[in-house]
Coordinates of C-alpha atoms in Angstrom, one line a residue:
X1 CA 211.6 71.4 141.6
X2 CA 212.8 69.4 144.6
X3 CA 216.3 69.2 143.2
X4 CA 216.4 73.0 142.9
X5 CA 215.2 73.3 146.6
X6 CA 217.9 71.0 148.0
X7 CA 220.9 73.4 147.4
X8 CA 218.8 76.3 148.8
X9 CA 217.9 74.3 151.9
X10 CA 221.6 73.3 152.5
X11 CA 222.7 76.9 152.3
X12 CA 220.0 78.0 154.7
X13 CA 220.9 75.1 157.1
X14 CA 224.6 76.0 156.9
X15 CA 223.8 79.7 157.7
X16 CA 221.6 78.7 160.7
X17 CA 224.1 76.2 162.0
X18 CA 226.7 78.9 161.8
X19 CA 224.5 81.2 163.8
X20 CA 222.6 78.9 166.3
X21 CA 223.5 75.2 165.5
X22 CA 220.8 73.7 163.1
X23 CA 219.0 70.4 163.8
X24 CA 218.9 67.4 161.3
X25 CA 216.2 67.7 158.6
X26 CA 215.1 66.3 155.3
X27 CA 216.5 68.0 152.2
X28 CA 214.5 65.7 149.9
X29 CA 211.6 63.3 150.7
X30 CA 210.2 60.4 148.5
X31 CA 207.0 60.9 146.5
X32 CA 204.4 58.6 145.0
X33 CA 205.5 56.8 141.9
X34 CA 204.0 54.7 139.2
X35 CA 206.3 52.0 137.8
X36 CA 205.7 49.5 135.0
X37 CA 206.3 45.9 136.0
X38 CA 209.9 44.9 135.3
X39 CA 211.2 48.5 135.3
X40 CA 213.4 50.2 138.0
X41 CA 211.9 52.3 140.8
X42 CA 214.0 55.0 142.6
X43 CA 212.7 56.7 145.8
X44 CA 215.0 59.7 146.7
X45 CA 215.9 60.7 150.3
X46 CA 218.3 63.5 151.4
X47 CA 219.1 64.6 155.0
X48 CA 220.9 67.6 156.2
X49 CA 223.0 68.0 159.4
X50 CA 222.6 64.4 160.1
X51 CA 225.4 61.8 160.4
X52 CA 223.5 58.9 161.9
X53 CA 221.7 55.7 160.7
X54 CA 219.2 56.0 157.8
X55 CA 216.8 53.2 157.0
X56 CA 213.8 52.6 154.7
X57 CA 210.5 50.9 155.6
X58 CA 208.0 49.1 153.4
X59 CA 204.5 49.2 154.7
X60 CA 206.1 49.8 158.2
X61 CA 208.6 47.0 157.8
X62 CA 212.2 48.1 158.2
X63 CA 214.4 47.0 155.3
X64 CA 217.7 47.4 157.2
X65 CA 220.5 49.9 157.7
X66 CA 223.0 48.5 155.3
X67 CA 223.5 50.0 151.9
X68 CA 223.0 46.7 150.1
X69 CA 220.0 45.7 152.1
X70 CA 220.8 42.1 152.6
X71 CA 217.7 39.9 152.3
X72 CA 216.2 42.1 149.6
X73 CA 218.0 41.1 146.5
X74 CA 216.3 43.6 144.3
X75 CA 216.6 46.5 146.8
X76 CA 219.6 48.7 147.5
X77 CA 220.4 52.3 148.8
X78 CA 222.5 54.6 146.7
X79 CA 224.0 58.0 147.1
X80 CA 226.8 59.7 149.3
X81 CA 226.0 59.0 152.8
X82 CA 228.4 61.8 154.0
X83 CA 226.4 64.3 152.1
X84 CA 223.1 62.9 153.4
X85 CA 221.9 61.1 150.2
X86 CA 220.0 57.9 150.8
X87 CA 218.0 56.8 147.7
X88 CA 216.1 53.5 147.6
X89 CA 216.3 51.5 144.4
X90 CA 214.1 48.5 143.3
X91 CA 214.9 46.6 140.1
X92 CA 213.2 44.9 138.5
X93 CA 209.9 46.0 140.0
X94 CA 207.4 43.3 140.7
X95 CA 203.8 43.4 141.6
X96 CA 204.6 42.7 145.3
X97 CA 206.7 45.9 145.4
X98 CA 203.6 47.9 145.3
X99 CA 203.6 49.4 148.9
X100 CA 204.0 52.5 151.0
X101 CA 207.7 53.5 151.6
X102 CA 209.3 55.9 154.2
X103 CA 212.8 57.2 154.7
X104 CA 213.7 57.4 158.4
X105 CA 216.6 59.0 160.4
X106 CA 216.3 56.9 163.4
X107 CA 218.8 58.7 165.7
X108 CA 217.2 62.1 165.0
X109 CA 213.7 60.7 165.1
X110 CA 212.9 61.9 161.6
X111 CA 210.4 60.1 159.2
X112 CA 209.7 61.2 155.6
X113 CA 206.2 61.4 154.4
X114 CA 204.9 58.0 152.9
X115 CA 205.5 57.5 149.3
X116 CA 203.1 55.1 147.5
X117 CA 204.7 53.0 144.8
X118 CA 202.2 51.8 142.2
X119 CA 203.2 48.9 140.0
X120 CA 201.5 48.7 136.6
X121 CA 201.1 45.3 135.1
X122 CA 200.2 45.4 131.3
X123 CA 197.5 43.0 130.2
X124 CA 198.2 39.9 128.3
X125 CA 196.8 39.6 124.7
X126 CA 193.1 38.9 125.0
X127 CA 191.5 35.7 123.9
X128 CA 188.3 35.4 121.7
X129 CA 186.4 32.2 122.5
X130 CA 186.1 30.1 119.5
X131 CA 188.8 32.0 117.6
X132 CA 190.7 32.6 115.5
X133 CA 187.8 31.7 113.2
X134 CA 184.2 31.8 114.5
X135 CA 181.4 30.0 112.6
X136 CA 178.1 31.8 112.8
X137 CA 174.7 31.4 111.1
X138 CA 173.4 34.5 109.2
X139 CA 170.3 36.0 110.6
X140 CA 170.7 34.1 114.0
X141 CA 171.7 36.4 117.0
X142 CA 175.1 35.4 118.4
X143 CA 177.6 36.5 121.2
X144 CA 181.3 36.9 120.8
X145 CA 183.3 36.7 124.0
X146 CA 186.7 38.4 124.5
X147 CA 188.5 37.5 127.7
X148 CA 191.7 38.8 129.4
X149 CA 193.4 36.8 132.1
X150 CA 196.4 37.4 134.5
X151 CA 197.5 40.0 137.0
X152 CA 197.1 43.0 134.9
X153 CA 197.1 46.1 136.9
X154 CA 195.0 48.2 136.7
X155 CA 192.2 46.1 135.3
X156 CA 192.2 46.5 131.5
X157 CA 189.3 47.5 129.4
X158 CA 188.3 45.3 126.4
X159 CA 187.2 47.1 123.2
X160 CA 185.9 45.7 119.9
X161 CA 186.9 47.1 116.5
X162 CA 185.9 46.4 112.9
X163 CA 187.9 48.0 110.1
X164 CA 189.4 50.3 112.7
X165 CA 186.0 51.5 113.9
X166 CA 185.0 50.9 117.4
X167 CA 181.9 48.8 117.9
X168 CA 179.5 49.9 120.7
X169 CA 177.1 47.8 122.7
X170 CA 179.5 45.3 124.2
X171 CA 178.8 44.1 127.7
X172 CA 181.9 44.3 130.1
X173 CA 182.1 42.2 133.2
X174 CA 184.8 41.1 135.7
X175 CA 185.4 37.7 137.4
X176 CA 186.8 38.2 140.9
X177 CA 189.1 35.8 142.7
X178 CA 189.6 35.3 146.4
X179 CA 190.7 38.2 148.5
X180 CA 189.1 40.6 146.2
X181 CA 191.7 40.2 143.4
X182 CA 190.6 40.2 139.8
X183 CA 190.9 36.8 138.1
X184 CA 189.8 37.8 134.5
X185 CA 187.7 40.3 132.6
X186 CA 185.6 39.7 129.6
X187 CA 183.6 41.6 127.0
X188 CA 180.6 40.1 125.2
X189 CA 179.6 41.5 121.9
X190 CA 176.1 40.7 120.7
X191 CA 175.4 40.8 116.9
X192 CA 173.1 39.4 114.3
X193 CA 175.3 38.6 111.3
X194 CA 174.2 38.6 107.7
X195 CA 175.7 36.9 104.7
X196 CA 177.7 40.1 104.0
X197 CA 179.6 39.5 107.2
X198 CA 181.2 36.3 105.8
X199 CA 185.0 36.7 106.0
X200 CA 184.8 39.8 108.1
X201 CA 187.6 40.4 110.8
X202 CA 186.8 41.7 114.3
X203 CA 189.5 42.8 116.7
X204 CA 189.3 42.6 120.5
X205 CA 191.8 45.1 122.2
X206 CA 192.9 44.9 125.8
X207 CA 194.0 48.4 126.9
X208 CA 195.0 49.9 130.3
X209 CA 197.2 52.6 131.8
X210 CA 200.0 50.1 131.8
X211 CA 199.6 49.6 128.0
X212 CA 197.8 52.6 126.4
X213 CA 198.3 51.2 122.9
X214 CA 196.7 47.9 124.1
X215 CA 197.1 44.5 122.8
X216 CA 194.9 43.1 119.9
X217 CA 193.4 39.7 119.1
X218 CA 191.7 39.2 115.8
X219 CA 188.9 36.8 114.9
X220 CA 187.5 36.0 111.5
X221 CA 183.8 35.4 111.0
X222 CA 182.8 32.3 108.9
X223 CA 179.2 32.7 108.1
X224 CA 176.8 29.9 107.3
X225 CA 173.7 31.4 105.6
X226 CA 170.6 30.3 103.8
X227 CA 170.5 31.0 100.0
X228 CA 170.4 34.6 98.8
X229 CA 168.1 34.4 95.8
X230 CA 167.6 36.5 92.7
X231 CA 164.8 35.7 90.2
X232 CA 164.4 37.0 86.7
X233 CA 162.1 36.4 83.7
X234 CA 162.7 36.7 80.0
X235 CA 160.9 38.4 78.5
X236 CA 159.3 40.4 81.3
X237 CA 156.5 41.6 79.1
X238 CA 154.8 38.9 77.1
X239 CA 151.6 38.3 75.1
X240 CA 149.2 35.7 76.4
X241 CA 150.2 32.2 75.0
X242 CA 153.9 33.0 74.5
X243 CA 156.7 31.1 76.3
X244 CA 158.6 32.7 79.3
X245 CA 161.9 31.5 80.8
X246 CA 162.4 32.1 84.5
X247 CA 166.0 31.9 86.0
X248 CA 166.6 31.4 89.7
X249 CA 170.1 32.2 90.9
X250 CA 171.4 31.7 94.5
X251 CA 174.5 32.0 96.6
X252 CA 174.6 29.9 99.8
X253 CA 176.9 28.5 102.5
X254 CA 176.8 25.6 102.6
X255 CA 175.9 24.9 99.0
X256 CA 172.3 24.8 97.6
X257 CA 170.5 21.4 98.1
X258 CA 167.3 22.0 96.1
X259 CA 164.9 24.2 94.2
X260 CA 161.1 24.4 94.4
X261 CA 158.9 26.4 92.0
X262 CA 155.4 27.6 92.6
X263 CA 152.8 29.8 90.9
X264 CA 150.3 31.7 93.0
X265 CA 151.3 29.6 96.0
X266 CA 150.6 26.2 94.2
X267 CA 153.6 24.0 93.3
X268 CA 154.6 23.7 89.7
X269 CA 154.7 19.9 89.1
X270 CA 157.8 18.6 87.5
X271 CA 159.8 21.8 87.9
X272 CA 163.3 21.2 89.2
X273 CA 166.6 23.1 89.0
X274 CA 167.3 26.8 88.5
X275 CA 165.4 27.3 85.3
X276 CA 161.7 27.1 84.4
X277 CA 160.0 27.4 81.0
X278 CA 156.3 27.9 80.9
X279 CA 153.5 29.3 78.6
X280 CA 152.1 32.6 80.0
X281 CA 148.4 33.3 80.4
X282 CA 146.4 36.0 82.1
X283 CA 146.7 34.4 85.5
X284 CA 150.4 35.2 85.7
X285 CA 149.6 38.9 86.1
X286 CA 148.0 38.2 89.6
X287 CA 149.6 34.9 90.4
X288 CA 153.4 35.5 90.6
X289 CA 156.0 32.8 90.0
X290 CA 158.2 32.0 93.0
X291 CA 161.4 30.1 93.4
X292 CA 162.4 28.6 96.8
X293 CA 166.1 27.6 97.2
X294 CA 167.2 25.5 100.2
X295 CA 170.5 24.4 101.9
X296 CA 171.4 22.9 105.2
X297 CA 171.0 26.2 107.1
X298 CA 167.6 27.2 105.7
X299 CA 165.8 28.4 102.6
X300 CA 164.9 31.6 100.8
X301 CA 162.1 32.5 98.4
X302 CA 161.7 35.1 95.7
X303 CA 158.8 35.8 93.4
X304 CA 158.1 37.9 90.3
X305 CA 155.0 38.8 88.4
X306 CA 154.9 38.9 84.6
X307 CA 153.5 41.8 82.6
X308 CA 151.1 39.5 80.6
X309 CA 149.1 41.3 78.0
X310 CA 145.7 39.6 77.3
X311 CA 142.3 40.4 76.0
X312 CA 139.3 41.3 78.2
X313 CA 137.9 38.7 80.5
X314 CA 134.5 39.3 82.2
X315 CA 134.9 39.1 86.0
X316 CA 131.5 40.4 87.2
X317 CA 128.3 40.4 85.1
X318 CA 125.8 43.2 85.4
X319 CA 122.8 42.3 87.6
X320 CA 119.2 42.7 86.8
X321 CA 117.6 45.8 88.4
X322 CA 114.1 46.5 89.5
X323 CA 113.5 50.2 90.4
X324 CA 110.5 52.4 90.8
X325 CA 109.6 54.9 88.2
X326 CA 111.4 58.2 88.8
X327 CA 114.4 56.6 90.7
X328 CA 117.9 56.3 89.4
X329 CA 119.3 53.0 88.0
X330 CA 122.9 52.0 88.0
X331 CA 124.5 48.9 86.3
X332 CA 128.1 47.8 86.6
X333 CA 130.2 45.1 85.0
X334 CA 133.9 44.4 85.5
X335 CA 136.2 43.4 82.8
X336 CA 139.9 42.4 83.4
X337 CA 142.5 42.8 80.8
X338 CA 146.0 44.1 80.1
X339 CA 146.0 46.8 78.9
X340 CA 142.7 47.9 80.5
X341 CA 139.8 47.2 78.1
X342 CA 137.5 49.8 76.8
X343 CA 133.9 49.1 78.0
X344 CA 130.8 50.6 76.4
X345 CA 127.1 50.4 77.3
X346 CA 124.3 50.1 74.8
X347 CA 120.7 49.1 74.8
X348 CA 119.8 45.9 73.1
X349 CA 118.7 46.5 69.6
X350 CA 120.2 50.0 69.5
X351 CA 123.8 50.8 68.5
X352 CA 123.9 54.2 70.3
X353 CA 126.6 54.2 73.0
X354 CA 125.1 55.3 76.3
X355 CA 128.2 55.3 78.5
X356 CA 131.9 54.2 78.6
X357 CA 133.5 52.6 81.6
X358 CA 132.4 49.9 84.1
X359 CA 129.3 51.8 85.3
X360 CA 126.0 52.9 83.5
X361 CA 123.9 55.4 85.4
X362 CA 120.3 56.1 84.3
X363 CA 118.7 59.0 86.2
X364 CA 115.0 59.2 86.9
X365 CA 114.0 56.2 84.8
X366 CA 110.6 55.9 83.2
X367 CA 108.7 53.0 81.7
X368 CA 110.3 53.7 78.4
X369 CA 113.7 52.9 79.9
X370 CA 112.8 49.3 80.7
X371 CA 114.7 46.8 78.7
X372 CA 118.0 45.0 78.3
X373 CA 121.2 46.8 78.6
X374 CA 124.5 45.5 77.2
X375 CA 128.1 46.1 78.4
X376 CA 130.6 45.2 75.8
X377 CA 134.4 45.0 75.7
X378 CA 136.4 44.8 72.5
X379 CA 139.0 42.1 72.0
X380 CA 142.6 42.8 73.0
X381 CA 145.7 43.3 70.7
X382 CA 146.1 39.6 70.3
X383 CA 142.5 39.3 69.1
X384 CA 141.5 37.2 72.2
X385 CA 138.9 37.9 74.8
X386 CA 136.2 40.4 74.7
X387 CA 132.5 39.9 74.4
X388 CA 129.3 41.2 76.0
X389 CA 127.0 40.8 79.0
X390 CA 123.6 42.1 79.5
X391 CA 121.1 42.7 82.3
X392 CA 117.4 43.7 82.3
X393 CA 116.0 46.9 83.8
X394 CA 112.5 46.5 85.2
X395 CA 110.8 49.8 85.9
X396 CA 108.1 49.5 88.6
X397 CA 105.2 51.6 87.4
X398 CA 101.4 51.5 87.4
X399 CA 100.0 48.8 85.1
X400 CA 99.9 49.4 81.4
X401 CA 96.7 47.8 80.0
X402 CA 96.2 47.3 76.2
X403 CA 93.1 45.9 74.5
X404 CA 93.8 42.9 72.3
X405 CA 91.8 42.1 69.1
X406 CA 88.6 40.3 69.8
X407 CA 86.6 38.5 67.0
X408 CA 83.0 39.9 66.4
X409 CA 80.3 37.7 67.8
X410 CA 76.8 36.7 66.7
X411 CA 73.8 37.7 68.7
X412 CA 73.0 35.1 71.3
X413 CA 76.3 33.4 70.5
X414 CA 79.5 33.1 72.5
X415 CA 82.0 36.1 72.7
X416 CA 85.6 36.5 73.9
X417 CA 87.2 39.8 74.9
X418 CA 90.9 40.1 75.8
X419 CA 93.3 42.6 77.3
X420 CA 97.1 42.5 77.9
X421 CA 98.5 43.8 81.1
X422 CA 102.2 44.7 81.8
X423 CA 103.1 45.7 85.3
X424 CA 106.0 45.6 87.7
X425 CA 105.3 44.7 90.4
X426 CA 102.8 42.1 89.4
X427 CA 99.3 43.5 89.6
X428 CA 97.2 42.5 92.6
X429 CA 94.3 41.7 90.4
X430 CA 92.9 42.2 86.9
X431 CA 89.2 43.3 87.1
X432 CA 86.6 43.3 84.3
X433 CA 83.7 45.7 84.8
X434 CA 80.6 46.7 83.0
X435 CA 77.3 48.3 83.7
X436 CA 75.8 45.6 85.9
X437 CA 78.9 44.7 87.8
X438 CA 82.5 43.5 87.8
X439 CA 84.4 40.1 87.9
X440 CA 87.9 39.3 88.9
X441 CA 88.1 35.6 88.5
X442 CA 85.7 32.7 88.1
X443 CA 82.2 33.0 86.6
X444 CA 79.1 35.1 87.3
X445 CA 76.0 34.6 85.3
X446 CA 76.8 34.7 81.5
X447 CA 80.4 35.9 82.3
X448 CA 83.6 34.0 83.0
X449 CA 87.1 35.5 83.5
X450 CA 90.4 33.7 82.9
X451 CA 93.9 35.2 83.5
X452 CA 97.2 33.6 82.4
X453 CA 100.8 34.6 81.7
X454 CA 101.6 36.3 78.3
X455 CA 104.4 34.9 76.1
X456 CA 107.9 36.0 77.1
X457 CA 109.2 39.0 75.4
X458 CA 105.9 40.2 74.0
X459 CA 106.3 43.6 72.6
X460 CA 109.8 43.7 74.1
X461 CA 108.5 44.4 77.5
X462 CA 109.0 41.1 79.1
X463 CA 106.3 38.8 80.6
X464 CA 102.8 40.1 81.2
X465 CA 99.3 38.9 81.8
X466 CA 96.5 38.2 79.4
X467 CA 93.0 38.4 80.9
X468 CA 90.0 37.0 78.9
X469 CA 86.3 37.7 79.5
X470 CA 84.1 35.0 78.1
X471 CA 80.4 35.9 77.4
X472 CA 77.9 33.1 76.8
X473 CA 74.7 34.0 74.9
X474 CA 75.4 37.6 73.9
X475 CA 72.6 40.1 74.2
X476 CA 71.8 43.2 72.2
X477 CA 73.1 45.4 75.0
X478 CA 76.5 43.7 75.0
X479 CA 77.3 45.3 71.6
X480 CA 76.5 48.8 72.7
X481 CA 78.3 49.0 76.1
X482 CA 82.0 49.1 76.9
X483 CA 83.8 46.5 79.0
X484 CA 86.6 47.9 81.2
X485 CA 89.8 45.9 81.9
X486 CA 91.6 47.4 84.9
X487 CA 94.7 46.3 86.8
X488 CA 96.2 47.7 90.1
X489 CA 99.5 47.4 91.9
X490 CA 101.2 49.3 94.7
X491 CA 102.2 52.2 92.3
X492 CA 98.8 52.8 90.8
X493 CA 96.1 51.7 88.4
X494 CA 95.8 51.3 84.7
X495 CA 92.9 50.3 82.4
X496 CA 91.4 50.2 78.9
X497 CA 88.0 49.8 77.4
X498 CA 87.2 46.9 75.2
X499 CA 84.2 46.8 72.8
X500 CA 82.4 43.8 71.4
X501 CA 81.9 43.7 67.7
X502 CA 78.8 42.2 66.1
X503 CA 78.6 39.8 63.2
X504 CA 75.4 39.7 61.0
X505 CA 73.8 36.5 59.5
X506 CA 72.8 38.0 56.0
X507 CA 76.2 38.0 54.4
X508 CA 76.7 34.4 55.3
X509 CA 73.3 33.4 53.7
X510 CA 74.3 35.1 50.5
X511 CA 77.6 33.3 50.4
X512 CA 75.9 29.9 50.9
X513 CA 73.3 30.6 48.1
X514 CA 76.0 31.6 45.7
X515 CA 77.9 28.4 46.4
X516 CA 74.8 26.3 45.9
X517 CA 74.0 28.0 42.5
X518 CA 77.5 27.3 41.2
X519 CA 77.1 23.7 42.2
X520 CA 73.8 23.3 40.3
X521 CA 75.3 25.0 37.2
X522 CA 78.3 22.7 37.3
X523 CA 76.0 19.7 37.6
X524 CA 73.9 20.7 34.5
X525 CA 77.1 21.1 32.4
X526 CA 78.3 17.7 33.4
X527 CA 74.9 16.1 32.5
X528 CA 74.8 17.9 29.0
X529 CA 78.2 16.7 28.1
X530 CA 77.4 13.1 29.1
X531 CA 74.2 13.2 26.9
X532 CA 75.9 14.6 23.9
X533 CA 78.6 12.0 24.0
X534 CA 76.1 9.2 24.2
X535 CA 74.2 10.4 21.0
X536 CA 77.4 11.0 19.1
X537 CA 78.4 7.5 19.8
X538 CA 75.2 6.1 18.2
X539 CA 75.7 8.1 14.9
X540 CA 79.3 7.0 14.5
X541 CA 78.2 3.4 14.8
X542 CA 75.7 3.7 11.9
X543 CA 78.3 5.2 9.5
X544 CA 80.7 2.4 10.3
X545 CA 78.4 -0.1 8.4
X546 CA 79.0 1.6 5.0
X547 CA 81.3 -0.2 2.6
X548 CA 82.8 3.0 1.2
X549 CA 83.8 6.1 3.0
X550 CA 81.2 8.9 2.1
X551 CA 81.7 12.6 2.7
X552 CA 78.5 14.5 3.1
X553 CA 78.7 18.2 2.8
X554 CA 76.4 20.2 5.0
X555 CA 73.8 22.8 4.0
X556 CA 74.6 26.4 3.1
X557 CA 74.1 27.3 6.8
X558 CA 76.3 24.5 7.9
X559 CA 79.1 25.3 5.4
X560 CA 79.1 28.9 6.3
X561 CA 79.5 28.0 9.9
X562 CA 82.8 26.2 9.4
X563 CA 85.9 28.1 9.6
X564 CA 89.1 27.8 7.7
X565 CA 90.4 25.6 10.4
X566 CA 87.8 22.9 9.7
X567 CA 88.6 23.0 6.0
X568 CA 92.3 22.6 6.5
X569 CA 91.5 19.7 8.7
X570 CA 90.7 17.6 5.5
X571 CA 93.6 16.5 3.4
X572 CA 93.7 17.9 -0.2
X573 CA 95.0 14.7 -1.6
X574 CA 92.0 12.7 -0.3
X575 CA 89.2 15.0 -1.5
X576 CA 85.7 13.5 -1.6
X577 CA 86.0 9.8 -2.0
X578 CA 83.0 8.4 -4.2
X579 CA 82.5 5.1 -5.9
X580 CA 81.9 5.6 -9.7
X581 CA 79.2 3.0 -9.9
X582 CA 77.1 4.5 -7.1
X583 CA 77.5 8.3 -7.7
X584 CA 73.8 8.9 -8.1
X585 CA 73.1 6.8 -5.1
X586 CA 75.2 9.0 -3.1
X587 CA 73.4 12.1 -4.2
X588 CA 70.0 10.6 -3.6
X589 CA 71.1 9.3 -0.3
X590 CA 72.4 12.8 0.5
X591 CA 69.0 14.2 0.3
X592 CA 67.5 11.3 2.1
X593 CA 70.0 11.7 4.9
X594 CA 69.3 15.3 5.2
X595 CA 65.5 14.7 5.5
X596 CA 66.3 12.0 8.2
X597 CA 68.3 14.3 10.4
X598 CA 67.0 13.5 13.9
X599 CA 67.6 17.1 15.1
X600 CA 65.6 18.5 12.2
X601 CA 68.6 20.6 11.1
X602 CA 69.2 22.0 14.5
X603 CA 72.6 20.4 14.4
X604 CA 74.5 20.4 11.0
X605 CA 76.2 17.1 10.9
X606 CA 79.3 16.6 8.8
X607 CA 80.1 13.1 7.8
X608 CA 83.6 12.3 8.7
X609 CA 85.6 9.5 9.9
X610 CA 84.2 8.3 13.2
X611 CA 86.1 9.2 16.2
X612 CA 88.3 6.5 17.7
X613 CA 87.1 7.1 21.2
X614 CA 84.0 8.5 22.8
X615 CA 86.0 11.5 24.3
X616 CA 86.3 13.0 20.8
X617 CA 82.7 14.0 20.9
X618 CA 83.6 16.8 23.2
X619 CA 85.6 18.4 20.4
X620 CA 83.1 17.7 17.6
X621 CA 80.2 19.8 18.9
X622 CA 80.0 23.6 18.9
X623 CA 77.7 25.8 21.0
X624 CA 74.8 26.8 18.7
X625 CA 72.8 29.2 20.8
X626 CA 73.1 31.0 24.2
X627 CA 72.5 28.8 27.1
X628 CA 72.8 25.6 25.0
X629 CA 76.1 23.8 24.7
X630 CA 77.2 22.8 21.1
X631 CA 79.7 20.0 20.9
X632 CA 82.2 20.1 18.1

């Protein structure tokens, strides 16, 4: 634009000069410039209607009137002086050339407007402290410092880049020198590297108006990091009792220095290296296996839990309950297993399933609900585990009193009455009462009370009390009245009536008399047998004196009384043995013997061979008449 105005101004000045004689004036004046260090700067200056001295000043200092400006080796004036052209040249431009310049026509007293020359100094390549490779520790915060030194003008800005992407958050600061000049600038980048940053390249760029593209310095990150661990198990799902292999793999810089295995936080003794073989049990489901890997920088830990399948294990037993009648009762038991076990509730002695799950609820219980309840878990798929646990339900209710069997008593003899008491809570007292009074414990007149625990489990109702009323010297009225056994607790009262049975003396006398009669009869039998045997022994002794064996047939009555068995008892071959010389004697003697029968024919005696022992007399006599014993 200024160059276009110069010819116009010359024409105007020529016209004015021709008319009225124009004064010297500037056809072109210098303007502010920005020049890069080392380049050439040109400040234009053109005068019209002036033929005198022209000079340039620098910050008010005259450079001289010669065209070559002696003393300023890099400065000179160019252009046709006759035409009024006086341009200032500077080459190469240095930082000291930055100043305010004026073009002056001294003889005409003309001064151009000041022109500011700005010298741009491009920054040097920045420096990253610790580069070109910076060693960092993963996970530990660190600072990277980028610094730019020199006389760069204007002050450069320092930027950080990674993979062409600018990183924000850097802190920029300047270090001033004396006289307000800038000595250096630096940018601090804060970061917390990870193992993934190992080998990454970061770029620090120094950029300014003098060098818009900037200058870069790259730095490589060398990461030291603790182990990065992966832990696996094979197989992941296992039956209890099977073997499992754990594999611990790690990457680290510097290299791994050691392995440490633990189960549920407790060290596994003897386990070293990246592999662990172990037999799984139920505890592995809740106590995971962990692997800790170490190097010079640090350590890392990984853990894994196995899917261990095992049978039910009882963790919490049901607790005994004591509730008042009409209230609700609730039992719970906890079984642990994988898969979850099926839990059922029954009553002991009854197969009916009352509930399924860990809880049994019994609403508004009554005395009939008292007893033992069983929670049961079936064994798992492996056949292991399972079992049962039971708890007792005690229903607090008014006492239940039952009369026990009491033996009948004799008049004026001792008596004993009993009652059985079941109560929860335990009764405050058990009272026996009758017409004349009552008694809780101790003695009173003819009466004495004792109370003691009943056997455990009696009637399936648990422990109870047995109360006994002793009566010494029973009276007639005792057999016709009722004795009341009563018990009381905080929930109420219960009782029963017990009667005393009577035992008569007459049946006992009859039994004693019958026993005595039988004893007398037996004594008589024994005496008769002994007498018979004695007599039979004497008769046998007389026959043994005969020289020949004689057979004496009995009378007609005697022969008819013998049965066939007696006849067959005599050998046919023997027959009657008689001596031929004494046959008549035998007949005569037969008659004589018969008349000499000491029993007068009451016993028919048959002459036979004498018995060899006295016991044979028992078989040689036969009962003749009722009430009299015959020996055969």
